[in-house]
mmCIF file of C-alpha atoms in Angstrom:
data_model
loop_
_atom_site.group_PDB
_atom_site.id
_atom_site.type_symbol
_atom_site.label_atom_id
_atom_site.label_comp_id
_atom_site.label_asym_id
_atom_site.label_seq_id
_atom_site.Cartn_x
_atom_site.Cartn_y
_atom_site.Cartn_z
ATOM 1 C CA MET A 40 -72.333 4.481 -7.728
ATOM 2 C CA LYS A 41 -71.130 8.047 -7.631
ATOM 3 C CA THR A 42 -68.304 8.953 -9.973
ATOM 4 C CA GLU A 43 -66.499 11.258 -7.513
ATOM 5 C CA ARG A 44 -63.255 10.072 -6.005
ATOM 6 C CA ILE A 45 -63.697 8.049 -2.826
ATOM 7 C CA SER A 46 -61.448 9.215 0.013
ATOM 8 C CA GLU A 47 -58.998 6.876 1.715
ATOM 9 C CA ALA A 48 -60.802 7.444 5.026
ATOM 10 C CA VAL A 49 -64.029 6.046 3.570
ATOM 11 C CA VAL A 50 -62.273 3.003 2.112
ATOM 12 C CA ARG A 51 -60.539 2.322 5.444
ATOM 13 C CA ARG A 52 -63.883 2.351 7.278
ATOM 14 C CA LEU A 53 -65.482 -0.239 4.989
ATOM 15 C CA PRO A 54 -63.588 -3.217 6.521
ATOM 16 C CA ILE A 55 -64.680 -1.994 9.970
ATOM 17 C CA TYR A 56 -68.310 -2.067 8.843
ATOM 18 C CA LEU A 57 -67.802 -5.472 7.269
ATOM 19 C CA ARG A 58 -66.275 -6.972 10.412
ATOM 20 C CA PHE A 59 -69.126 -5.776 12.624
ATOM 21 C CA LEU A 60 -71.812 -6.823 10.137
ATOM 22 C CA THR A 61 -70.233 -10.274 9.981
ATOM 23 C CA GLU A 62 -70.457 -10.487 13.775
ATOM 24 C CA LEU A 63 -74.147 -9.541 13.571
ATOM 25 C CA SER A 64 -74.699 -12.216 10.946
ATOM 26 C CA ARG A 65 -73.188 -14.842 13.252
ATOM 27 C CA MET A 66 -75.697 -13.760 15.910
ATOM 28 C CA ASN A 67 -78.533 -14.158 13.368
ATOM 29 C CA VAL A 68 -79.291 -10.425 13.337
ATOM 30 C CA THR A 69 -81.082 -9.645 10.060
ATOM 31 C CA THR A 70 -81.330 -5.838 10.031
ATOM 32 C CA VAL A 71 -79.354 -2.994 11.556
ATOM 33 C CA SER A 72 -79.763 0.784 11.530
ATOM 34 C CA SER A 73 -77.062 3.374 11.017
ATOM 35 C CA GLN A 74 -77.733 4.495 14.607
ATOM 36 C CA GLU A 75 -76.970 1.000 15.895
ATOM 37 C CA LEU A 76 -73.849 0.775 13.743
ATOM 38 C CA GLY A 77 -72.717 4.178 14.920
ATOM 39 C CA SER A 78 -73.272 3.332 18.578
ATOM 40 C CA LYS A 79 -71.296 0.081 18.396
ATOM 41 C CA LEU A 80 -68.480 1.476 16.260
ATOM 42 C CA ASP A 81 -68.294 4.904 17.935
ATOM 43 C CA LEU A 82 -68.997 6.635 14.629
ATOM 44 C CA ASN A 83 -71.510 9.273 13.584
ATOM 45 C CA PRO A 84 -74.555 7.555 11.993
ATOM 46 C CA ALA A 85 -74.681 10.305 9.361
ATOM 47 C CA GLN A 86 -71.075 9.515 8.422
ATOM 48 C CA ILE A 87 -71.927 5.834 8.025
ATOM 49 C CA ARG A 88 -74.890 6.648 5.768
ATOM 50 C CA LYS A 89 -72.724 9.006 3.736
ATOM 51 C CA ASP A 90 -69.936 6.431 3.389
ATOM 52 C CA LEU A 91 -72.306 3.753 2.119
ATOM 53 C CA ALA A 92 -74.163 6.177 -0.161
ATOM 54 C CA TYR A 93 -70.983 6.639 -2.203
ATOM 55 C CA PHE A 94 -71.526 3.105 -3.490
ATOM 56 C CA GLY A 95 -75.306 2.884 -3.765
ATOM 57 C CA GLU A 96 -78.583 2.956 -1.858
ATOM 58 C CA PHE A 97 -78.442 -0.025 0.487
ATOM 59 C CA GLY A 98 -80.781 0.931 3.338
ATOM 60 C CA LYS A 99 -84.512 1.488 3.726
ATOM 61 C CA LYS A 100 -85.842 4.430 5.699
ATOM 62 C CA GLY A 101 -87.409 3.308 8.948
ATOM 63 C CA ILE A 102 -86.013 -0.215 8.571
ATOM 64 C CA GLY A 103 -82.266 0.093 8.204
ATOM 65 C CA TYR A 104 -79.862 -2.174 6.370
ATOM 66 C CA ASP A 105 -80.322 -5.822 5.522
ATOM 67 C CA VAL A 106 -77.246 -7.347 7.174
ATOM 68 C CA GLU A 107 -76.582 -10.140 4.670
ATOM 69 C CA TYR A 108 -77.180 -7.887 1.668
ATOM 70 C CA LEU A 109 -74.862 -5.190 3.005
ATOM 71 C CA ILE A 110 -72.168 -7.772 3.758
ATOM 72 C CA GLU A 111 -72.407 -8.996 0.165
ATOM 73 C CA LYS A 112 -72.208 -5.476 -1.262
ATOM 74 C CA ILE A 113 -69.261 -4.360 0.881
ATOM 75 C CA ARG A 114 -67.388 -7.542 -0.011
ATOM 76 C CA GLN A 115 -67.980 -6.736 -3.681
ATOM 77 C CA ILE A 116 -66.798 -3.146 -3.209
ATOM 78 C CA LEU A 117 -63.615 -4.369 -1.494
ATOM 79 C CA LYS A 118 -63.216 -7.058 -4.174
ATOM 80 C CA LEU A 119 -63.482 -9.757 -1.508
ATOM 81 C CA ASP A 120 -66.080 -11.736 -3.434
ATOM 82 C CA LYS A 121 -63.183 -13.755 -4.860
ATOM 83 C CA THR A 122 -59.899 -15.074 -3.504
ATOM 84 C CA ILE A 123 -57.054 -12.535 -3.619
ATOM 85 C CA GLN A 124 -53.544 -13.954 -3.448
ATOM 86 C CA VAL A 125 -50.917 -12.064 -1.473
ATOM 87 C CA VAL A 126 -47.125 -12.469 -1.434
ATOM 88 C CA LEU A 127 -45.037 -11.851 1.696
ATOM 89 C CA VAL A 128 -41.304 -11.106 1.820
ATOM 90 C CA GLY A 129 -39.528 -11.482 5.151
ATOM 91 C CA ALA A 130 -39.869 -14.756 7.056
ATOM 92 C CA GLY A 131 -38.801 -13.394 10.430
ATOM 93 C CA ASN A 132 -40.949 -13.398 13.559
ATOM 94 C CA LEU A 133 -43.471 -10.889 12.212
ATOM 95 C CA GLY A 134 -43.695 -12.525 8.800
ATOM 96 C CA ARG A 135 -44.230 -15.933 10.388
ATOM 97 C CA ALA A 136 -46.911 -14.571 12.693
ATOM 98 C CA LEU A 137 -48.787 -13.012 9.780
ATOM 99 C CA CYS A 138 -48.614 -16.229 7.762
ATOM 100 C CA ASN A 139 -49.830 -18.351 10.667
ATOM 101 C CA TYR A 140 -52.667 -15.938 11.438
ATOM 102 C CA ASN A 141 -53.726 -15.780 7.797
ATOM 103 C CA ALA A 142 -53.724 -19.569 7.486
ATOM 104 C CA TYR A 143 -56.510 -19.915 10.046
ATOM 105 C CA LYS A 144 -58.482 -16.806 9.122
ATOM 106 C CA GLN A 145 -61.721 -17.263 7.195
ATOM 107 C CA ASP A 146 -61.009 -14.618 4.593
ATOM 108 C CA GLN A 147 -60.596 -14.238 0.848
ATOM 109 C CA MET A 148 -57.216 -12.536 1.305
ATOM 110 C CA LYS A 149 -54.713 -15.388 1.295
ATOM 111 C CA ILE A 150 -50.937 -15.253 1.693
ATOM 112 C CA SER A 151 -50.081 -17.758 -1.022
ATOM 113 C CA ALA A 152 -46.286 -17.334 -1.219
ATOM 114 C CA VAL A 153 -43.532 -16.326 1.196
ATOM 115 C CA PHE A 154 -39.929 -15.371 0.397
ATOM 116 C CA ASP A 155 -36.745 -14.606 2.298
ATOM 117 C CA ALA A 156 -33.177 -13.670 1.377
ATOM 118 C CA THR A 157 -31.631 -15.737 4.183
ATOM 119 C CA PRO A 158 -30.418 -19.103 2.814
ATOM 120 C CA ASP A 159 -30.979 -20.866 6.156
ATOM 121 C CA LYS A 160 -34.686 -20.013 6.047
ATOM 122 C CA VAL A 161 -35.308 -21.102 2.458
ATOM 123 C CA GLY A 162 -37.041 -24.464 2.271
ATOM 124 C CA ALA A 163 -38.503 -24.265 5.764
ATOM 125 C CA LYS A 164 -42.270 -24.229 6.195
ATOM 126 C CA ILE A 165 -44.624 -21.726 7.761
ATOM 127 C CA HIS A 166 -47.859 -23.633 8.204
ATOM 128 C CA ASN A 167 -48.337 -25.042 4.677
ATOM 129 C CA LEU A 168 -46.146 -22.499 2.861
ATOM 130 C CA VAL A 169 -42.564 -23.270 1.845
ATOM 131 C CA ILE A 170 -40.214 -20.291 2.169
ATOM 132 C CA GLN A 171 -38.793 -19.572 -1.281
ATOM 133 C CA PRO A 172 -35.582 -17.797 -2.368
ATOM 134 C CA MET A 173 -35.763 -14.231 -3.630
ATOM 135 C CA ASP A 174 -34.676 -15.182 -7.145
ATOM 136 C CA LYS A 175 -38.078 -16.862 -7.571
ATOM 137 C CA LEU A 176 -40.062 -13.803 -6.469
ATOM 138 C CA ALA A 177 -40.765 -12.117 -9.806
ATOM 139 C CA GLU A 178 -41.547 -15.395 -11.536
ATOM 140 C CA THR A 179 -44.069 -16.385 -8.858
ATOM 141 C CA ILE A 180 -45.776 -12.988 -8.842
ATOM 142 C CA ARG A 181 -46.209 -12.994 -12.604
ATOM 143 C CA GLN A 182 -47.163 -16.653 -12.870
ATOM 144 C CA ASP A 183 -49.772 -16.506 -10.095
ATOM 145 C CA LYS A 184 -50.918 -12.988 -11.060
ATOM 146 C CA ILE A 185 -50.391 -11.698 -7.526
ATOM 147 C CA ARG A 186 -51.186 -7.996 -7.110
ATOM 148 C CA ILE A 187 -50.658 -7.364 -3.379
ATOM 149 C CA GLY A 188 -47.366 -7.674 -1.505
ATOM 150 C CA ILE A 189 -46.435 -7.510 2.179
ATOM 151 C CA ILE A 190 -43.000 -6.355 3.350
ATOM 152 C CA THR A 191 -41.724 -7.559 6.746
ATOM 153 C CA VAL A 192 -37.982 -7.124 6.261
ATOM 154 C CA PRO A 193 -35.578 -4.732 8.065
ATOM 155 C CA ALA A 194 -35.733 -1.080 7.005
ATOM 156 C CA ALA A 195 -32.474 -1.270 5.051
ATOM 157 C CA GLU A 196 -33.895 -3.994 2.802
ATOM 158 C CA ALA A 197 -37.436 -2.694 2.334
ATOM 159 C CA GLN A 198 -36.880 -0.373 -0.637
ATOM 160 C CA GLY A 199 -35.117 -3.125 -2.558
ATOM 161 C CA VAL A 200 -38.050 -5.464 -1.991
ATOM 162 C CA ALA A 201 -40.483 -2.738 -3.025
ATOM 163 C CA ASP A 202 -38.516 -2.206 -6.241
ATOM 164 C CA GLN A 203 -38.740 -5.921 -7.020
ATOM 165 C CA PHE A 204 -42.460 -5.887 -6.284
ATOM 166 C CA VAL A 205 -43.047 -2.994 -8.671
ATOM 167 C CA GLU A 206 -40.925 -4.556 -11.396
ATOM 168 C CA ALA A 207 -42.891 -7.809 -11.112
ATOM 169 C CA GLY A 208 -46.268 -6.081 -11.336
ATOM 170 C CA ILE A 209 -47.403 -5.670 -7.732
ATOM 171 C CA GLU A 210 -50.015 -2.887 -7.498
ATOM 172 C CA ALA A 211 -50.445 -2.536 -3.719
ATOM 173 C CA ILE A 212 -47.989 -2.917 -0.828
ATOM 174 C CA LEU A 213 -48.487 -3.276 2.920
ATOM 175 C CA ASN A 214 -45.195 -2.169 4.456
ATOM 176 C CA PHE A 215 -44.279 -3.085 8.036
ATOM 177 C CA ALA A 216 -40.697 -1.801 7.764
ATOM 178 C CA PRO A 217 -40.067 1.548 9.525
ATOM 179 C CA VAL A 218 -39.167 3.399 6.333
ATOM 180 C CA VAL A 219 -41.043 5.411 3.713
ATOM 181 C CA LEU A 220 -40.999 3.615 0.382
ATOM 182 C CA LYS A 221 -40.596 5.344 -2.968
ATOM 183 C CA VAL A 222 -42.809 3.768 -5.609
ATOM 184 C CA PRO A 223 -44.480 4.904 -8.855
ATOM 185 C CA SER A 224 -47.767 6.784 -8.530
ATOM 186 C CA HIS A 225 -49.809 3.812 -9.758
ATOM 187 C CA VAL A 226 -48.656 1.650 -6.821
ATOM 188 C CA ARG A 227 -50.541 2.033 -3.540
ATOM 189 C CA VAL A 228 -48.574 1.736 -0.285
ATOM 190 C CA HIS A 229 -49.929 1.483 3.257
ATOM 191 C CA HIS A 230 -47.364 1.829 6.038
ATOM 192 C CA THR A 231 -47.751 0.100 9.412
ATOM 193 C CA ASP A 232 -45.120 1.264 11.895
ATOM 194 C CA PHE A 233 -45.618 -0.317 15.328
ATOM 195 C CA THR A 234 -43.018 1.904 16.972
ATOM 196 C CA ALA A 235 -44.572 5.103 15.642
ATOM 197 C CA GLU A 236 -48.030 3.972 16.753
ATOM 198 C CA LEU A 237 -46.803 3.241 20.284
ATOM 199 C CA GLN A 238 -44.923 6.532 20.457
ATOM 200 C CA SER A 239 -48.021 8.463 19.409
ATOM 201 C CA LEU A 240 -50.053 6.667 22.103
ATOM 202 C CA ALA A 241 -47.524 7.775 24.708
ATOM 203 C CA TYR A 242 -48.553 11.388 24.040
ATOM 204 C CA TYR A 243 -51.964 10.707 25.597
ATOM 205 C CA LEU A 244 -50.613 9.304 28.869
ATOM 206 C CA ASP A 245 -51.056 11.370 32.017
#
């Protein structure tokens, strides 16, 4: 593997490759070329080859990539070759939807604990998860060695949750609240703002 820093754009494309390769595997496709990948994913084949080359030599000239082997390698790169526990804070409509979706998804990323600050929600179940009070958050994160957290609370509460995550040892945060979080440099944050995404799409309307 190359020692140079891998860009965020490359890392974000890996799950896209993995999803499509998994679909090919289900159809019993054994090999695929970068041209075929590029055509289906609307990406430049040269970019796909370059992305994968950051992590090793996986393809054979004139043959392409072994689908099962490449799936295995990308899963290893993304650390999906083992179960990764995730904690979610905010048991509102979005939080519940994410928990329910995750419960049925065949994936190594598992929401294993859910928390909310609203007393009326504590003790209720989302699928097989019991909503816990916020005063148990840090203890659960440390005890279960959870490293990824999801925030689905209102904007005014998001920074406070992020602070608790950082204090408890969370290393990566997926933030659905419409606010920019301030965290230490060693903590990775990805923001998902539905409103901003829709507003940017409106620009392209005739």
